[in-house]
């Protein structure tokens, strides 16, 4: 690693990095506690995981400034395992999931992110923004008029303070002012202490208390693979968003392996597996986080707040954190995508909207992205298939009919290719099929060309193929069909 890269990641503007990481930390607390309940574990399990993951991935991850912690998508996958077999099996599954993710990174499978289109990434971001806001509604609605007033005051501080000063991130000022007001005025509002039991000690390194048998492996293998894939997908999507926000590249393969190391460590310290947190990451980047120091500080500060400063942190009003999360959801949503829907191709807009709808209504980010990727593939396939063109040219003197094929021939365009050849039109003539401007991609395409030649042959019409490129000729030659190649 270059010395300049190390300086950029660890020592460039440390004050800004730590303040940005602090904002991300406070944005983590309500979500991590809520996700712990979703998974069926104590809040301390999610909090332990979050600061272990944050500290480890600051060194092992491939995307500087990215915040990773216990996440809702992983909690949804883990919940059935916890309910059926207990928390120790969750730790074992998290450890195995980490090993899967390390293998994924070492095999350099991060390249699969290239198959996720911009429409899917935009839909993913927008859906997550909606889910983040939706998660705050119970606190907003159940807070009464005082809760509404605290929320309004918090949002006012967050959005108005930057007009006066940006030396300290406004969300931190929001927390300080609302906490002081709540304590000094003895306001009857919900605090962090009301969300659940906070840790009262440091996490301890220990092996999951499960029997080391094939039956245990059978129980945890499926959930571990699901946790690994969901975590990888969300982390790589989050890394791509940060790439776009900062205009800098990241190593997706290193991020995959780094997440695996972090999840294995979290599981050994009694925490749930996690992944990239896009809302908190966006906040970190917005307030100046660019290097690994912001990630490290976010994890370390969470440990300090939850263990050493618990008496003070427990008095922070939930309304202050809700105000931060509302800000996070507003900043996360890609508002320009609404205007772009009018000018972008309808298929791209459809992919984005469907990704949002599936994700929001299923509360499953992995499912939404999977549907979006599949739909993008289908639309792309149809688009490429329509570009295939077959023109005819008749030479009456030589009694030769030439078919000139232009475009891509593959499984989706093979039928169109076959239907372009007319036996009746070629009666009494020789046929030359010029494919110098075409490419045959798969065995379906080769079978289609073979079928055309066979049809002409069955009607006693000589047919030659001209202009196959090297790759297509190699594929056709390996199948040994009835195709006869004509030399130029």
PDB file of N, CA and C in Angstrom, residues 366-449:
ATOM      1  N   UNK A 366     -32.251  -7.700  -0.480  1.00  0.00           N
ATOM      2  CA  UNK A 366     -31.679  -8.666  -1.402  1.00  0.00           C
ATOM      3  C   UNK A 366     -32.697  -9.085  -2.463  1.00  0.00           C
ATOM      4  N   UNK A 367     -33.933  -9.291  -2.044  1.00  0.00           N
ATOM      5  CA  UNK A 367     -34.978  -9.687  -2.988  1.00  0.00           C
ATOM      6  C   UNK A 367     -35.234  -8.578  -4.001  1.00  0.00           C
ATOM      7  N   UNK A 368     -35.310  -7.336  -3.520  1.00  0.00           N
ATOM      8  CA  UNK A 368     -35.545  -6.216  -4.426  1.00  0.00           C
ATOM      9  C   UNK A 368     -34.455  -6.073  -5.464  1.00  0.00           C
ATOM     10  N   UNK A 369     -33.196  -6.181  -5.021  1.00  0.00           N
ATOM     11  CA  UNK A 369     -32.072  -6.057  -5.957  1.00  0.00           C
ATOM     12  C   UNK A 369     -32.056  -7.229  -6.931  1.00  0.00           C
ATOM     13  N   UNK A 370     -32.340  -8.430  -6.434  1.00  0.00           N
ATOM     14  CA  UNK A 370     -32.357  -9.604  -7.313  1.00  0.00           C
ATOM     15  C   UNK A 370     -33.402  -9.449  -8.408  1.00  0.00           C
ATOM     16  N   UNK A 371     -34.606  -9.020  -8.028  1.00  0.00           N
ATOM     17  CA  UNK A 371     -35.660  -8.802  -9.022  1.00  0.00           C
ATOM     18  C   UNK A 371     -35.236  -7.725 -10.021  1.00  0.00           C
ATOM     19  N   UNK A 372     -34.635  -6.646  -9.522  1.00  0.00           N
ATOM     20  CA  UNK A 372     -34.185  -5.578 -10.408  1.00  0.00           C
ATOM     21  C   UNK A 372     -33.133  -6.042 -11.401  1.00  0.00           C
ATOM     22  N   UNK A 373     -32.173  -6.831 -10.923  1.00  0.00           N
ATOM     23  CA  UNK A 373     -31.108  -7.340 -11.796  1.00  0.00           C
ATOM     24  C   UNK A 373     -31.689  -8.268 -12.857  1.00  0.00           C
ATOM     25  N   UNK A 374     -32.597  -9.151 -12.443  1.00  0.00           N
ATOM     26  CA  UNK A 374     -33.215 -10.075 -13.409  1.00  0.00           C
ATOM     27  C   UNK A 374     -34.009  -9.316 -14.463  1.00  0.00           C
ATOM     28  N   UNK A 375     -34.771  -8.314 -14.022  1.00  0.00           N
ATOM     29  CA  UNK A 375     -35.570  -7.537 -14.966  1.00  0.00           C
ATOM     30  C   UNK A 375     -34.662  -6.748 -15.910  1.00  0.00           C
ATOM     31  N   UNK A 376     -33.565  -6.202 -15.393  1.00  0.00           N
ATOM     32  CA  UNK A 376     -32.606  -5.499 -16.248  1.00  0.00           C
ATOM     33  C   UNK A 376     -32.052  -6.429 -17.308  1.00  0.00           C
ATOM     34  N   UNK A 377     -31.749  -7.659 -16.903  1.00  0.00           N
ATOM     35  CA  UNK A 377     -31.235  -8.639 -17.853  1.00  0.00           C
ATOM     36  C   UNK A 377     -32.238  -8.976 -18.939  1.00  0.00           C
ATOM     37  N   UNK A 378     -33.506  -9.123 -18.523  1.00  0.00           N
ATOM     38  CA  UNK A 378     -34.552  -9.440 -19.510  1.00  0.00           C
ATOM     39  C   UNK A 378     -34.712  -8.296 -20.508  1.00  0.00           C
ATOM     40  N   UNK A 379     -34.786  -7.069 -20.015  1.00  0.00           N
ATOM     41  CA  UNK A 379     -34.934  -5.910 -20.907  1.00  0.00           C
ATOM     42  C   UNK A 379     -33.735  -5.773 -21.841  1.00  0.00           C
ATOM     43  N   UNK A 380     -32.531  -5.996 -21.300  1.00  0.00           N
ATOM     44  CA  UNK A 380     -31.330  -5.894 -22.135  1.00  0.00           C
ATOM     45  C   UNK A 380     -31.338  -6.967 -23.214  1.00  0.00           C
ATOM     46  N   UNK A 381     -31.753  -8.164 -22.837  1.00  0.00           N
ATOM     47  CA  UNK A 381     -31.800  -9.267 -23.804  1.00  0.00           C
ATOM     48  C   UNK A 381     -32.745  -8.947 -24.947  1.00  0.00           C
ATOM     49  N   UNK A 382     -33.937  -8.440 -24.614  1.00  0.00           N
ATOM     50  CA  UNK A 382     -34.900  -8.096 -25.660  1.00  0.00           C
ATOM     51  C   UNK A 382     -34.363  -6.982 -26.547  1.00  0.00           C
ATOM     52  N   UNK A 383     -33.692  -6.016 -25.931  1.00  0.00           N
ATOM     53  CA  UNK A 383     -33.165  -4.889 -26.693  1.00  0.00           C
ATOM     54  C   UNK A 383     -32.113  -5.346 -27.692  1.00  0.00           C
ATOM     55  N   UNK A 384     -31.187  -6.181 -27.242  1.00  0.00           N
ATOM     56  CA  UNK A 384     -30.134  -6.679 -28.132  1.00  0.00           C
ATOM     57  C   UNK A 384     -30.724  -7.578 -29.212  1.00  0.00           C
ATOM     58  N   UNK A 385     -31.713  -8.396 -28.816  1.00  0.00           N
ATOM     59  CA  UNK A 385     -32.330  -9.309 -29.790  1.00  0.00           C
ATOM     60  C   UNK A 385     -32.985  -8.542 -30.925  1.00  0.00           C
ATOM     61  N   UNK A 386     -33.571  -7.380 -30.625  1.00  0.00           N
ATOM     62  CA  UNK A 386     -34.256  -6.598 -31.666  1.00  0.00           C
ATOM     63  C   UNK A 386     -33.269  -5.945 -32.641  1.00  0.00           C
ATOM     64  N   UNK A 387     -31.995  -5.893 -32.269  1.00  0.00           N
ATOM     65  CA  UNK A 387     -31.002  -5.253 -33.134  1.00  0.00           C
ATOM     66  C   UNK A 387     -30.527  -6.175 -34.257  1.00  0.00           C
ATOM     67  N   UNK A 388     -30.910  -7.455 -34.213  1.00  0.00           N
ATOM     68  CA  UNK A 388     -30.519  -8.384 -35.269  1.00  0.00           C
ATOM     69  C   UNK A 388     -31.222  -8.032 -36.579  1.00  0.00           C
ATOM     70  N   UNK A 389     -30.459  -7.993 -37.667  1.00  0.00           N
ATOM     71  CA  UNK A 389     -31.016  -7.634 -38.973  1.00  0.00           C
ATOM     72  C   UNK A 389     -30.457  -8.576 -40.036  1.00  0.00           C
ATOM     73  N   UNK A 390     -31.335  -9.083 -40.902  1.00  0.00           N
ATOM     74  CA  UNK A 390     -30.930  -9.956 -42.009  1.00  0.00           C
ATOM     75  C   UNK A 390     -31.439  -9.345 -43.311  1.00  0.00           C
ATOM     76  N   UNK A 391     -30.524  -8.899 -44.170  1.00  0.00           N
ATOM     77  CA  UNK A 391     -30.864  -8.305 -45.477  1.00  0.00           C
ATOM     78  C   UNK A 391     -30.543  -9.292 -46.587  1.00  0.00           C
ATOM     79  N   UNK A 392     -31.287  -9.190 -47.683  1.00  0.00           N
ATOM     80  CA  UNK A 392     -31.072 -10.092 -48.822  1.00  0.00           C
ATOM     81  C   UNK A 392     -30.598  -9.304 -50.046  1.00  0.00           C
ATOM     82  N   UNK A 393     -29.797  -9.980 -50.842  1.00  0.00           N
ATOM     83  CA  UNK A 393     -29.286  -9.372 -52.077  1.00  0.00           C
ATOM     84  C   UNK A 393     -29.290 -10.459 -53.155  1.00  0.00           C
ATOM     85  N   UNK A 394     -29.988 -10.225 -54.257  1.00  0.00           N
ATOM     86  CA  UNK A 394     -30.131 -11.234 -55.309  1.00  0.00           C
ATOM     87  C   UNK A 394     -29.251 -10.893 -56.508  1.00  0.00           C
ATOM     88  N   UNK A 395     -28.469 -11.894 -56.978  1.00  0.00           N
ATOM     89  CA  UNK A 395     -27.670 -11.771 -58.196  1.00  0.00           C
ATOM     90  C   UNK A 395     -28.275 -12.712 -59.218  1.00  0.00           C
ATOM     91  N   UNK A 396     -29.160 -12.164 -60.110  1.00  0.00           N
ATOM     92  CA  UNK A 396     -29.886 -12.998 -61.081  1.00  0.00           C
ATOM     93  C   UNK A 396     -28.942 -13.662 -62.069  1.00  0.00           C
ATOM     94  N   UNK A 397     -27.869 -12.971 -62.438  1.00  0.00           N
ATOM     95  CA  UNK A 397     -26.923 -13.526 -63.419  1.00  0.00           C
ATOM     96  C   UNK A 397     -26.237 -14.769 -62.857  1.00  0.00           C
ATOM     97  N   UNK A 398     -25.759 -14.661 -61.637  1.00  0.00           N
ATOM     98  CA  UNK A 398     -25.062 -15.791 -61.013  1.00  0.00           C
ATOM     99  C   UNK A 398     -26.020 -16.751 -60.330  1.00  0.00           C
ATOM    100  N   UNK A 399     -27.302 -16.401 -60.327  1.00  0.00           N
ATOM    101  CA  UNK A 399     -28.312 -17.201 -59.647  1.00  0.00           C
ATOM    102  C   UNK A 399     -27.897 -17.464 -58.188  1.00  0.00           C
ATOM    103  N   UNK A 400     -27.564 -16.361 -57.513  1.00  0.00           N
ATOM    104  CA  UNK A 400     -27.125 -16.473 -56.122  1.00  0.00           C
ATOM    105  C   UNK A 400     -27.914 -15.506 -55.249  1.00  0.00           C
ATOM    106  N   UNK A 401     -28.372 -16.022 -54.105  1.00  0.00           N
ATOM    107  CA  UNK A 401     -29.093 -15.210 -53.115  1.00  0.00           C
ATOM    108  C   UNK A 401     -28.197 -15.058 -51.892  1.00  0.00           C
ATOM    109  N   UNK A 402     -27.844 -13.806 -51.566  1.00  0.00           N
ATOM    110  CA  UNK A 402     -26.952 -13.554 -50.445  1.00  0.00           C
ATOM    111  C   UNK A 402     -27.741 -12.974 -49.263  1.00  0.00           C
ATOM    112  N   UNK A 403     -27.581 -13.588 -48.121  1.00  0.00           N
ATOM    113  CA  UNK A 403     -28.172 -13.078 -46.872  1.00  0.00           C
ATOM    114  C   UNK A 403     -27.050 -12.423 -46.058  1.00  0.00           C
ATOM    115  N   UNK A 404     -27.216 -11.149 -45.744  1.00  0.00           N
ATOM    116  CA  UNK A 404     -26.205 -10.442 -44.944  1.00  0.00           C
ATOM    117  C   UNK A 404     -26.766 -10.236 -43.523  1.00  0.00           C
ATOM    118  N   UNK A 405     -26.124 -10.899 -42.574  1.00  0.00           N
ATOM    119  CA  UNK A 405     -26.593 -10.885 -41.176  1.00  0.00           C
ATOM    120  C   UNK A 405     -25.788  -9.857 -40.384  1.00  0.00           C
ATOM    121  N   UNK A 406     -26.509  -8.969 -39.665  1.00  0.00           N
ATOM    122  CA  UNK A 406     -25.869  -7.941 -38.835  1.00  0.00           C
ATOM    123  C   UNK A 406     -26.449  -8.013 -37.419  1.00  0.00           C
ATOM    124  N   UNK A 407     -25.571  -8.110 -36.435  1.00  0.00           N
ATOM    125  CA  UNK A 407     -26.037  -8.101 -35.039  1.00  0.00           C
ATOM    126  C   UNK A 407     -25.587  -9.318 -34.261  1.00  0.00           C
ATOM    127  N   UNK A 408     -26.233  -9.503 -33.121  1.00  0.00           N
ATOM    128  CA  UNK A 408     -25.861 -10.561 -32.188  1.00  0.00           C
ATOM    129  C   UNK A 408     -26.867 -11.706 -32.261  1.00  0.00           C
ATOM    130  N   UNK A 409     -26.350 -12.910 -32.465  1.00  0.00           N
ATOM    131  CA  UNK A 409     -27.212 -14.089 -32.518  1.00  0.00           C
ATOM    132  C   UNK A 409     -26.968 -14.897 -31.248  1.00  0.00           C
ATOM    133  N   UNK A 410     -28.007 -15.042 -30.446  1.00  0.00           N
ATOM    134  CA  UNK A 410     -27.918 -15.812 -29.204  1.00  0.00           C
ATOM    135  C   UNK A 410     -29.298 -16.357 -28.899  1.00  0.00           C
ATOM    136  N   UNK A 411     -29.486 -16.915 -27.737  1.00  0.00           N
ATOM    137  CA  UNK A 411     -30.721 -17.649 -27.455  1.00  0.00           C
ATOM    138  C   UNK A 411     -31.979 -16.822 -27.657  1.00  0.00           C
ATOM    139  N   UNK A 412     -31.913 -15.515 -27.399  1.00  0.00           N
ATOM    140  CA  UNK A 412     -33.110 -14.685 -27.505  1.00  0.00           C
ATOM    141  C   UNK A 412     -33.395 -14.236 -28.935  1.00  0.00           C
ATOM    142  N   UNK A 413     -32.383 -14.243 -29.799  1.00  0.00           N
ATOM    143  CA  UNK A 413     -32.592 -13.785 -31.175  1.00  0.00           C
ATOM    144  C   UNK A 413     -32.524 -14.929 -32.178  1.00  0.00           C
ATOM    145  N   UNK A 414     -32.314 -16.161 -31.697  1.00  0.00           N
ATOM    146  CA  UNK A 414     -32.148 -17.305 -32.590  1.00  0.00           C
ATOM    147  C   UNK A 414     -33.385 -17.546 -33.458  1.00  0.00           C
ATOM    148  N   UNK A 415     -34.571 -17.450 -32.870  1.00  0.00           N
ATOM    149  CA  UNK A 415     -35.799 -17.695 -33.646  1.00  0.00           C
ATOM    150  C   UNK A 415     -35.988 -16.640 -34.729  1.00  0.00           C
ATOM    151  N   UNK A 416     -35.682 -15.370 -34.390  1.00  0.00           N
ATOM    152  CA  UNK A 416     -35.780 -14.294 -35.379  1.00  0.00           C
ATOM    153  C   UNK A 416     -34.814 -14.560 -36.532  1.00  0.00           C
ATOM    154  N   UNK A 417     -33.638 -15.050 -36.203  1.00  0.00           N
ATOM    155  CA  UNK A 417     -32.628 -15.374 -37.218  1.00  0.00           C
ATOM    156  C   UNK A 417     -33.140 -16.457 -38.170  1.00  0.00           C
ATOM    157  N   UNK A 418     -33.687 -17.527 -37.621  1.00  0.00           N
ATOM    158  CA  UNK A 418     -34.179 -18.644 -38.444  1.00  0.00           C
ATOM    159  C   UNK A 418     -35.307 -18.192 -39.361  1.00  0.00           C
ATOM    160  N   UNK A 419     -36.234 -17.388 -38.825  1.00  0.00           N
ATOM    161  CA  UNK A 419     -37.406 -16.966 -39.597  1.00  0.00           C
ATOM    162  C   UNK A 419     -37.061 -16.005 -40.731  1.00  0.00           C
ATOM    163  N   UNK A 420     -35.847 -15.452 -40.731  1.00  0.00           N
ATOM    164  CA  UNK A 420     -35.460 -14.495 -41.770  1.00  0.00           C
ATOM    165  C   UNK A 420     -35.099 -15.166 -43.090  1.00  0.00           C
ATOM    166  N   UNK A 421     -34.954 -16.491 -43.116  1.00  0.00           N
ATOM    167  CA  UNK A 421     -34.546 -17.204 -44.329  1.00  0.00           C
ATOM    168  C   UNK A 421     -35.753 -17.860 -44.987  1.00  0.00           C
ATOM    169  N   UNK A 422     -35.953 -17.552 -46.271  1.00  0.00           N
ATOM    170  CA  UNK A 422     -37.132 -18.008 -47.016  1.00  0.00           C
ATOM    171  C   UNK A 422     -36.717 -19.056 -48.043  1.00  0.00           C
ATOM    172  N   UNK A 423     -37.163 -20.275 -47.841  1.00  0.00           N
ATOM    173  CA  UNK A 423     -36.827 -21.373 -48.753  1.00  0.00           C
ATOM    174  C   UNK A 423     -37.373 -21.115 -50.151  1.00  0.00           C
ATOM    175  N   UNK A 424     -38.616 -20.631 -50.232  1.00  0.00           N
ATOM    176  CA  UNK A 424     -39.246 -20.387 -51.537  1.00  0.00           C
ATOM    177  C   UNK A 424     -38.467 -19.353 -52.344  1.00  0.00           C
ATOM    178  N   UNK A 425     -37.990 -18.327 -51.670  1.00  0.00           N
ATOM    179  CA  UNK A 425     -37.258 -17.259 -52.346  1.00  0.00           C
ATOM    180  C   UNK A 425     -35.946 -17.775 -52.932  1.00  0.00           C
ATOM    181  N   UNK A 426     -35.374 -18.809 -52.300  1.00  0.00           N
ATOM    182  CA  UNK A 426     -34.076 -19.324 -52.730  1.00  0.00           C
ATOM    183  C   UNK A 426     -34.169 -20.466 -53.724  1.00  0.00           C
ATOM    184  N   UNK A 427     -35.377 -20.819 -54.146  1.00  0.00           N
ATOM    185  CA  UNK A 427     -35.557 -21.946 -55.071  1.00  0.00           C
ATOM    186  C   UNK A 427     -34.798 -21.715 -56.375  1.00  0.00           C
ATOM    187  N   UNK A 428     -34.025 -22.725 -56.786  1.00  0.00           N
ATOM    188  CA  UNK A 428     -33.298 -22.630 -58.050  1.00  0.00           C
ATOM    189  C   UNK A 428     -32.057 -21.769 -57.979  1.00  0.00           C
ATOM    190  N   UNK A 429     -31.627 -21.382 -56.778  1.00  0.00           N
ATOM    191  CA  UNK A 429     -30.462 -20.522 -56.632  1.00  0.00           C
ATOM    192  C   UNK A 429     -29.493 -21.138 -55.618  1.00  0.00           C
ATOM    193  N   UNK A 430     -28.284 -20.624 -55.587  1.00  0.00           N
ATOM    194  CA  UNK A 430     -27.350 -20.971 -54.516  1.00  0.00           C
ATOM    195  C   UNK A 430     -27.454 -19.898 -53.432  1.00  0.00           C
ATOM    196  N   UNK A 431     -27.176 -20.285 -52.223  1.00  0.00           N
ATOM    197  CA  UNK A 431     -27.331 -19.366 -51.082  1.00  0.00           C
ATOM    198  C   UNK A 431     -25.976 -19.115 -50.433  1.00  0.00           C
ATOM    199  N   UNK A 432     -25.708 -17.850 -50.177  1.00  0.00           N
ATOM    200  CA  UNK A 432     -24.518 -17.448 -49.432  1.00  0.00           C
ATOM    201  C   UNK A 432     -24.975 -16.674 -48.201  1.00  0.00           C
ATOM    202  N   UNK A 433     -24.605 -17.160 -47.038  1.00  0.00           N
ATOM    203  CA  UNK A 433     -24.986 -16.495 -45.779  1.00  0.00           C
ATOM    204  C   UNK A 433     -23.749 -15.755 -45.264  1.00  0.00           C
ATOM    205  N   UNK A 434     -23.780 -14.437 -45.390  1.00  0.00           N
ATOM    206  CA  UNK A 434     -22.644 -13.596 -44.978  1.00  0.00           C
ATOM    207  C   UNK A 434     -22.857 -13.147 -43.530  1.00  0.00           C
ATOM    208  N   UNK A 435     -22.024 -13.663 -42.647  1.00  0.00           N
ATOM    209  CA  UNK A 435     -22.160 -13.332 -41.219  1.00  0.00           C
ATOM    210  C   UNK A 435     -20.938 -12.549 -40.722  1.00  0.00           C
ATOM    211  N   UNK A 436     -20.275 -11.852 -41.627  1.00  0.00           N
ATOM    212  CA  UNK A 436     -19.067 -11.110 -41.253  1.00  0.00           C
ATOM    213  C   UNK A 436     -19.374  -9.974 -40.278  1.00  0.00           C
ATOM    214  N   UNK A 437     -20.639  -9.525 -40.228  1.00  0.00           N
ATOM    215  CA  UNK A 437     -21.011  -8.457 -39.301  1.00  0.00           C
ATOM    216  C   UNK A 437     -21.917  -8.978 -38.175  1.00  0.00           C
ATOM    217  N   UNK A 438     -21.790 -10.274 -37.916  1.00  0.00           N
ATOM    218  CA  UNK A 438     -22.600 -10.904 -36.861  1.00  0.00           C
ATOM    219  C   UNK A 438     -21.684 -11.692 -35.923  1.00  0.00           C
ATOM    220  N   UNK A 439     -22.229 -12.015 -34.757  1.00  0.00           N
ATOM    221  CA  UNK A 439     -21.480 -12.835 -33.807  1.00  0.00           C
ATOM    222  C   UNK A 439     -22.424 -13.875 -33.220  1.00  0.00           C
ATOM    223  N   UNK A 440     -21.950 -15.124 -33.163  1.00  0.00           N
ATOM    224  CA  UNK A 440     -22.735 -16.224 -32.605  1.00  0.00           C
ATOM    225  C   UNK A 440     -22.194 -16.517 -31.204  1.00  0.00           C
ATOM    226  N   UNK A 441     -23.088 -16.330 -30.214  1.00  0.00           N
ATOM    227  CA  UNK A 441     -22.635 -16.329 -28.824  1.00  0.00           C
ATOM    228  C   UNK A 441     -22.757 -17.659 -28.106  1.00  0.00           C
ATOM    229  N   UNK A 442     -23.726 -18.485 -28.484  1.00  0.00           N
ATOM    230  CA  UNK A 442     -23.951 -19.698 -27.695  1.00  0.00           C
ATOM    231  C   UNK A 442     -24.402 -20.842 -28.593  1.00  0.00           C
ATOM    232  N   UNK A 443     -24.640 -22.011 -27.989  1.00  0.00           N
ATOM    233  CA  UNK A 443     -25.008 -23.190 -28.774  1.00  0.00           C
ATOM    234  C   UNK A 443     -26.385 -23.037 -29.405  1.00  0.00           C
ATOM    235  N   UNK A 444     -27.254 -22.221 -28.795  1.00  0.00           N
ATOM    236  CA  UNK A 444     -28.569 -21.967 -29.400  1.00  0.00           C
ATOM    237  C   UNK A 444     -28.397 -21.226 -30.715  1.00  0.00           C
ATOM    238  N   UNK A 445     -27.476 -20.272 -30.757  1.00  0.00           N
ATOM    239  CA  UNK A 445     -27.210 -19.526 -31.987  1.00  0.00           C
ATOM    240  C   UNK A 445     -26.620 -20.436 -33.064  1.00  0.00           C
ATOM    241  N   UNK A 446     -25.666 -21.280 -32.661  1.00  0.00           N
ATOM    242  CA  UNK A 446     -25.044 -22.210 -33.610  1.00  0.00           C
ATOM    243  C   UNK A 446     -26.077 -23.200 -34.145  1.00  0.00           C
ATOM    244  N   UNK A 447     -26.937 -23.689 -33.238  1.00  0.00           N
ATOM    245  CA  UNK A 447     -27.985 -24.624 -33.659  1.00  0.00           C
ATOM    246  C   UNK A 447     -28.935 -23.962 -34.653  1.00  0.00           C
ATOM    247  N   UNK A 448     -29.195 -22.648 -34.461  1.00  0.00           N
ATOM    248  CA  UNK A 448     -30.070 -21.925 -35.388  1.00  0.00           C
ATOM    249  C   UNK A 448     -29.437 -21.844 -36.775  1.00  0.00           C
ATOM    250  N   UNK A 449     -28.146 -21.532 -36.836  1.00  0.00           N
ATOM    251  CA  UNK A 449     -27.453 -21.481 -38.129  1.00  0.00           C
ATOM    252  C   UNK A 449     -27.431 -22.858 -38.774  1.00  0.00           C
TER     253      UNK A 449
END
